[in-house]
Structure formats: C-alpha cells, structure tokens
mmCIF file of C-alpha atoms in Angstrom:
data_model
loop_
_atom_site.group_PDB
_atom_site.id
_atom_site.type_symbol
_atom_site.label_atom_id
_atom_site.label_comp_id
_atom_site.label_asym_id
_atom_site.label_seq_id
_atom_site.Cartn_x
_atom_site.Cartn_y
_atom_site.Cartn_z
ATOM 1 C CA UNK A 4 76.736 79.414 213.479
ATOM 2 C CA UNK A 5 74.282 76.422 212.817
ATOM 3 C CA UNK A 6 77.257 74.200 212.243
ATOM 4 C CA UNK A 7 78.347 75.052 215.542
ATOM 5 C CA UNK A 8 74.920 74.855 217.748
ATOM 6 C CA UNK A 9 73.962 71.847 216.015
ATOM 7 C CA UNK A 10 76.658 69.867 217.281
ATOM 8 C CA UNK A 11 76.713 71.365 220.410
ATOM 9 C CA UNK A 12 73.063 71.123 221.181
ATOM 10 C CA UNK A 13 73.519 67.320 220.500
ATOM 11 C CA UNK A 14 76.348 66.830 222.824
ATOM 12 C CA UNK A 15 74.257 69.015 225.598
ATOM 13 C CA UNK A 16 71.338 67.133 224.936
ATOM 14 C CA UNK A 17 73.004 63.993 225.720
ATOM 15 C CA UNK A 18 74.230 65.180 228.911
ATOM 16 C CA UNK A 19 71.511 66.310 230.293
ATOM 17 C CA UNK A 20 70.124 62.735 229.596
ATOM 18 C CA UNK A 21 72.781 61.094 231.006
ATOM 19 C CA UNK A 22 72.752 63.741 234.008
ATOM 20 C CA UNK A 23 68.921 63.014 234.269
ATOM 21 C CA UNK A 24 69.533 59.029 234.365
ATOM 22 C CA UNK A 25 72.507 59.319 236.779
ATOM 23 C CA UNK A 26 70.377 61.314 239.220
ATOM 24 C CA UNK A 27 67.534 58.760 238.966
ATOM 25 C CA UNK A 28 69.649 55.557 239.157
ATOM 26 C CA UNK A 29 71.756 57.860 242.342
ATOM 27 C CA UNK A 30 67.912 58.827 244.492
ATOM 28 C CA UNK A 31 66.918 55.276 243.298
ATOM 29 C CA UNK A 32 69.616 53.592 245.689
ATOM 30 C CA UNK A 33 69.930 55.822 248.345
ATOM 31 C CA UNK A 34 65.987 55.870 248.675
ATOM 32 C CA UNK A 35 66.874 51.188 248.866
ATOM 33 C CA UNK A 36 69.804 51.828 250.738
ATOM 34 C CA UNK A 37 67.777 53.865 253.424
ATOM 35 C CA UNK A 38 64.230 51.802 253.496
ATOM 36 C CA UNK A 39 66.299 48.602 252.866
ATOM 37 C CA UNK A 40 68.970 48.544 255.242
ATOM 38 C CA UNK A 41 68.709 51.722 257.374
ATOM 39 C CA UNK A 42 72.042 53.021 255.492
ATOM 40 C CA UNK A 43 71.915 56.542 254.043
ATOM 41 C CA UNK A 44 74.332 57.182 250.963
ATOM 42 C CA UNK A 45 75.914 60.412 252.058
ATOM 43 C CA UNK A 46 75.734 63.742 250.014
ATOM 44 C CA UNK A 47 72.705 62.218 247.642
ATOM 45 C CA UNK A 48 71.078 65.858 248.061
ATOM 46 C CA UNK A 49 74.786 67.573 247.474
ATOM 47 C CA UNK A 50 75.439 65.911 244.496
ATOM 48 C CA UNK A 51 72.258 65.470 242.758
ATOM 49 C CA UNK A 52 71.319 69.350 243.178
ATOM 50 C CA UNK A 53 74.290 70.976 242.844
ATOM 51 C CA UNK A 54 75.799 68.908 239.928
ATOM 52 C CA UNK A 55 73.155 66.556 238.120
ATOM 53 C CA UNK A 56 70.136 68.825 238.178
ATOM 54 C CA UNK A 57 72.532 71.645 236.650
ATOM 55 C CA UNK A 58 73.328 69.576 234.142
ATOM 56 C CA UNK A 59 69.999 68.748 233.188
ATOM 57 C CA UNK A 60 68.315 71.916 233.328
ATOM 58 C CA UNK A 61 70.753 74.540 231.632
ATOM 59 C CA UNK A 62 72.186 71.832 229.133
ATOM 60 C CA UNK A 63 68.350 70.725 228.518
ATOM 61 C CA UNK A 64 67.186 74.591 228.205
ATOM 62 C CA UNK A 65 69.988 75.102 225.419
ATOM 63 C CA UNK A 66 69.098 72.489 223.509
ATOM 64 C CA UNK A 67 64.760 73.052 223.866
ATOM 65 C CA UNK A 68 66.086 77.019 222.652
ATOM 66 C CA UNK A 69 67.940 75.114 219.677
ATOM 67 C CA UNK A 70 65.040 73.181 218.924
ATOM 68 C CA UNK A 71 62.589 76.001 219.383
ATOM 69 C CA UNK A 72 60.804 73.328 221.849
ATOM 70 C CA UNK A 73 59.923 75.651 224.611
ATOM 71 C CA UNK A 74 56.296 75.587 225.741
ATOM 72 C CA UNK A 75 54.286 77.935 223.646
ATOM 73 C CA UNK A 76 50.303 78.695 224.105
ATOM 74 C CA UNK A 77 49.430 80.335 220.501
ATOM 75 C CA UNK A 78 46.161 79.778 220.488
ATOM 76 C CA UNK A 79 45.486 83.472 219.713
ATOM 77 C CA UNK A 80 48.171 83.904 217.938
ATOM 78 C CA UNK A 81 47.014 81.589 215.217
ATOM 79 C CA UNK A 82 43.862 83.521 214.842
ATOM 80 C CA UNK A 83 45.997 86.799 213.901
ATOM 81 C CA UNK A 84 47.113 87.548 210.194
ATOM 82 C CA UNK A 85 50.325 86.280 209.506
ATOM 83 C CA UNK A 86 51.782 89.580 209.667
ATOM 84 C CA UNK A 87 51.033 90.346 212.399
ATOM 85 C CA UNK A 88 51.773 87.018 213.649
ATOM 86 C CA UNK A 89 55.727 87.448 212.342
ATOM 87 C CA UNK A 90 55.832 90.567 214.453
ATOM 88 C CA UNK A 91 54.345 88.626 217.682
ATOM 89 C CA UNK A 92 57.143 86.246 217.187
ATOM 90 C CA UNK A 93 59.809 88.512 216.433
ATOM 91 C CA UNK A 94 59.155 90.139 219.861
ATOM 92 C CA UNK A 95 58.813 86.811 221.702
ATOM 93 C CA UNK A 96 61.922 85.819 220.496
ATOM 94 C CA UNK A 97 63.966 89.458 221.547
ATOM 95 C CA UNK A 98 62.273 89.095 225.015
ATOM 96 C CA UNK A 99 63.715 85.055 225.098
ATOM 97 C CA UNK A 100 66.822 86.706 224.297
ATOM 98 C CA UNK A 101 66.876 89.296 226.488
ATOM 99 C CA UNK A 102 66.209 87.430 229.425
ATOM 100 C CA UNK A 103 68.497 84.283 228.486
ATOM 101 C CA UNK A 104 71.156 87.228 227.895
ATOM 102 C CA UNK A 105 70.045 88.901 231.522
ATOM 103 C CA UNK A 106 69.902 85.507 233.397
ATOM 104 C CA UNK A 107 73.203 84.515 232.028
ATOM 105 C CA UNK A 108 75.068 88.182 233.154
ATOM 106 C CA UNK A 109 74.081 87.525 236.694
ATOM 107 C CA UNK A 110 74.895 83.895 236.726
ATOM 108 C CA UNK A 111 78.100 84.420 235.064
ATOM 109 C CA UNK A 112 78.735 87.542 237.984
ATOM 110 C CA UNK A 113 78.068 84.332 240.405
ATOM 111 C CA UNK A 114 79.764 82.049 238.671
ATOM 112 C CA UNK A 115 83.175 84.203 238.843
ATOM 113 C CA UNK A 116 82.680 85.394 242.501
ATOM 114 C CA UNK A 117 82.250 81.626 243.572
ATOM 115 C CA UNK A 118 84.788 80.499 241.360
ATOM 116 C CA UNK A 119 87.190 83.434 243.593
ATOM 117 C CA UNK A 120 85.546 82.081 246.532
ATOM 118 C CA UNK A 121 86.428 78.247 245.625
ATOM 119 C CA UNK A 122 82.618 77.257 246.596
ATOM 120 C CA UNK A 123 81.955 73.954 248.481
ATOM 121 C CA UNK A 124 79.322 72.726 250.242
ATOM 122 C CA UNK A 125 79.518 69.975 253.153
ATOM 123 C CA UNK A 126 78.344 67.333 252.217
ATOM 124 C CA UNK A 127 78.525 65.279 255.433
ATOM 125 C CA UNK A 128 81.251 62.541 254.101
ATOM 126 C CA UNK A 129 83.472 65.698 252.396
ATOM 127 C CA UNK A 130 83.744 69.207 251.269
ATOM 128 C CA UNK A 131 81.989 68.999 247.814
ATOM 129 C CA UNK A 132 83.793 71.587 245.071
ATOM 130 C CA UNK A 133 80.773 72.747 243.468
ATOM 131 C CA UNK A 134 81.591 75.763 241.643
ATOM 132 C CA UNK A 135 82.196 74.625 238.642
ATOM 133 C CA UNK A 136 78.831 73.700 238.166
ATOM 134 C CA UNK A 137 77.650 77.418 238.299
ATOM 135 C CA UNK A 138 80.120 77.560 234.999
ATOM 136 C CA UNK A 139 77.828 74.731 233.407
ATOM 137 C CA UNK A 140 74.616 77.013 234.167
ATOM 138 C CA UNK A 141 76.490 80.306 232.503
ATOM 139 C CA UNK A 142 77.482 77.843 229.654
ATOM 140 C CA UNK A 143 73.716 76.609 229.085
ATOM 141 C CA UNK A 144 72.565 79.768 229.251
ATOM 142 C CA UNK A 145 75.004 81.454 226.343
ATOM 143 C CA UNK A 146 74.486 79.096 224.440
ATOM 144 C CA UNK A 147 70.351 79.495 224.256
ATOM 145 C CA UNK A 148 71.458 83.008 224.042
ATOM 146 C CA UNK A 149 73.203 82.012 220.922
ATOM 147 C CA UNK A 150 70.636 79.332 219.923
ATOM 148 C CA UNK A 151 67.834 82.249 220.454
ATOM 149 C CA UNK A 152 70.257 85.005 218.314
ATOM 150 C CA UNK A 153 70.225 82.759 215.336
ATOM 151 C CA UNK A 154 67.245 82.421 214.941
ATOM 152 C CA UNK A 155 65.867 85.451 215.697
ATOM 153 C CA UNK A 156 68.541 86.684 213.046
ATOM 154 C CA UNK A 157 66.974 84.172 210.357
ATOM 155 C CA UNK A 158 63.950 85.775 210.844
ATOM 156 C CA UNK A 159 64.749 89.026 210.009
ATOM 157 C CA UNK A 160 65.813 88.238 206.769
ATOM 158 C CA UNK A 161 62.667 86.190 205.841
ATOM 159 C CA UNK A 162 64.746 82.355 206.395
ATOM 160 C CA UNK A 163 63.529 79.380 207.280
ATOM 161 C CA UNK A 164 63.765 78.628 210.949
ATOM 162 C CA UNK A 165 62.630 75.415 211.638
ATOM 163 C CA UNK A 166 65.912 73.979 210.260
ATOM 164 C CA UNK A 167 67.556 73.828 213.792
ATOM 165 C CA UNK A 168 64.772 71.306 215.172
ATOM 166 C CA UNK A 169 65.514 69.084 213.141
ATOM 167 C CA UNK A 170 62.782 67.289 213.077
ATOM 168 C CA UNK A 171 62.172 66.964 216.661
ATOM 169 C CA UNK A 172 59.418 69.735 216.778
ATOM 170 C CA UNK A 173 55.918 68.788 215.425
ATOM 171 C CA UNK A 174 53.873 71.667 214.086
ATOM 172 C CA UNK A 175 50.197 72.380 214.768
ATOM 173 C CA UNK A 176 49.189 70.188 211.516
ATOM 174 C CA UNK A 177 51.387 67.074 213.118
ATOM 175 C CA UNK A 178 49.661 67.383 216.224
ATOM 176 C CA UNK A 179 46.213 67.261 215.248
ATOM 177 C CA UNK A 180 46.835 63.998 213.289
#
C-alpha cells in the first residue's frame, strides 16, 4: 500500500501547490484588473472556490494524513508512559479514520447526486460545470482514509510509522534544536 500512497501523495501534493499558486496568481489580477482599470475578471469567486480551493484543501489534507503532518498538541501526552501513550495514539488515529471515512460517505452521497444533477453554478460570463470537483474532495478524502488505515495498521503490529513522512515531519527533538 505504501508504494501506492507514496506516489500518490506526491502527485496530490503537487497539485494542491499548483492549485494554491493558480488561485493566488488568478485573485492577484482580478484584484489589478479591478483597482487598476475598473475591469472585473468574471467568475474569479466561481472558479477559485469551487475548483482551486478543492484542490488545495482535500489534495493537501491527503497528503498532511500521509505525512502524519496534521496539527497535534501532545503536550500531555508526552508526560504519559509510553504505553499508555501507544494507546492514546492508537485511538487518535481510529477517530482520524473514522471521521475521514464519515466525511468522505457523505461527500461521496453529494458527489453522486450532483454528478446526476450535472451541477453548475453561474458564473456571470457562463454556466460553470463544477461537479466534478466534489469527485476531487471524495478522492482526497479516501485517500487520507487510506493514508490514515496504513498506518494505523503499522501500528498494531509494533512497525515503524514514520516511514511515510519521509522526512518532511520533524519530531519533538528536531524542533527544540
């Protein structure tokens, strides 16, 4: 499954960078095109909500639940024994996973009905397609479902779990250097 996600979280990662530069570079000239010559560029707020902040946001929270990157306050949770500690962490990961895997059922029932539907929005210049983009929330969603699944399976069997960060995670030591 790792050779899978790994890939995957790399490819999502980079387009939810690219999603979050294309939505910068698209407010940046609509904001000059407005102030600067009193032109608005059309369907800005279509197509950076319903398409570019998508992107970022359910691509970005696969690949943060792949790189076990999520905001975490553990400041009590270092002062317990390290039993103790492996139980705390078992159930925060089955509660991630339980509500990536609950989130993702109801977008997914969304997803399909506005995908029946064939959702657009107007978008002043043109009908905008967007449901596809619900599919790219379900999509993020699964696959930190799957991201959260793996690991919570490596630590029930006692593995190493820091594998999937690759790097990209610092630990408490790193951080007080």
């Amino acid at each position: 499954m790792r050779y899978v996600l790994s890939p995957l979280a790399r490819v999502a990662a980079f387009i939810a960078a690219i999603a979050t530069v294309l939505m910068m570079v698209h407010v940046t000239v609509a904001v000059f095109m407005r102030v600067g010559f009193n032109e608005p560029l059309l369907g800005t707020i279509e197509v950076v909500s319903y398409f570019y902040m998508v992107a970022a946001v359910f691509l970005g929270v696969f690949t943060a639940a792949w790189q076990n990157a999520h905001i975490r306050v553990d400041v009590l949770a270092n002062l317990l024994p390290a039993g103790v500690r492996r139980i705390t962490d078992l159930l925060a990961e089955m509660i991630t996973l339980a509500f990536f895997l609950c989130f993702s059922w109801g977008l997914w029932r969304t997803a399909l009905s506005k995908t029946r539907q064939g959702e657009e929005v107007d978008a002043i210049f043109a009908h905008l397609t967007v449901w596809p983009a619900r599919w790219l929330a379900v999509t993020g969603l699964v696959l930190a479902a799957a991201a959260v699944a793996w690991r919570l399976g490596r630590m029930l069997v006692g593995a190493d779990t820091r594998e999937a960060a690759e790097g990209l995670v610092i630990d408490d030591e790193e951080a007080a250097r």
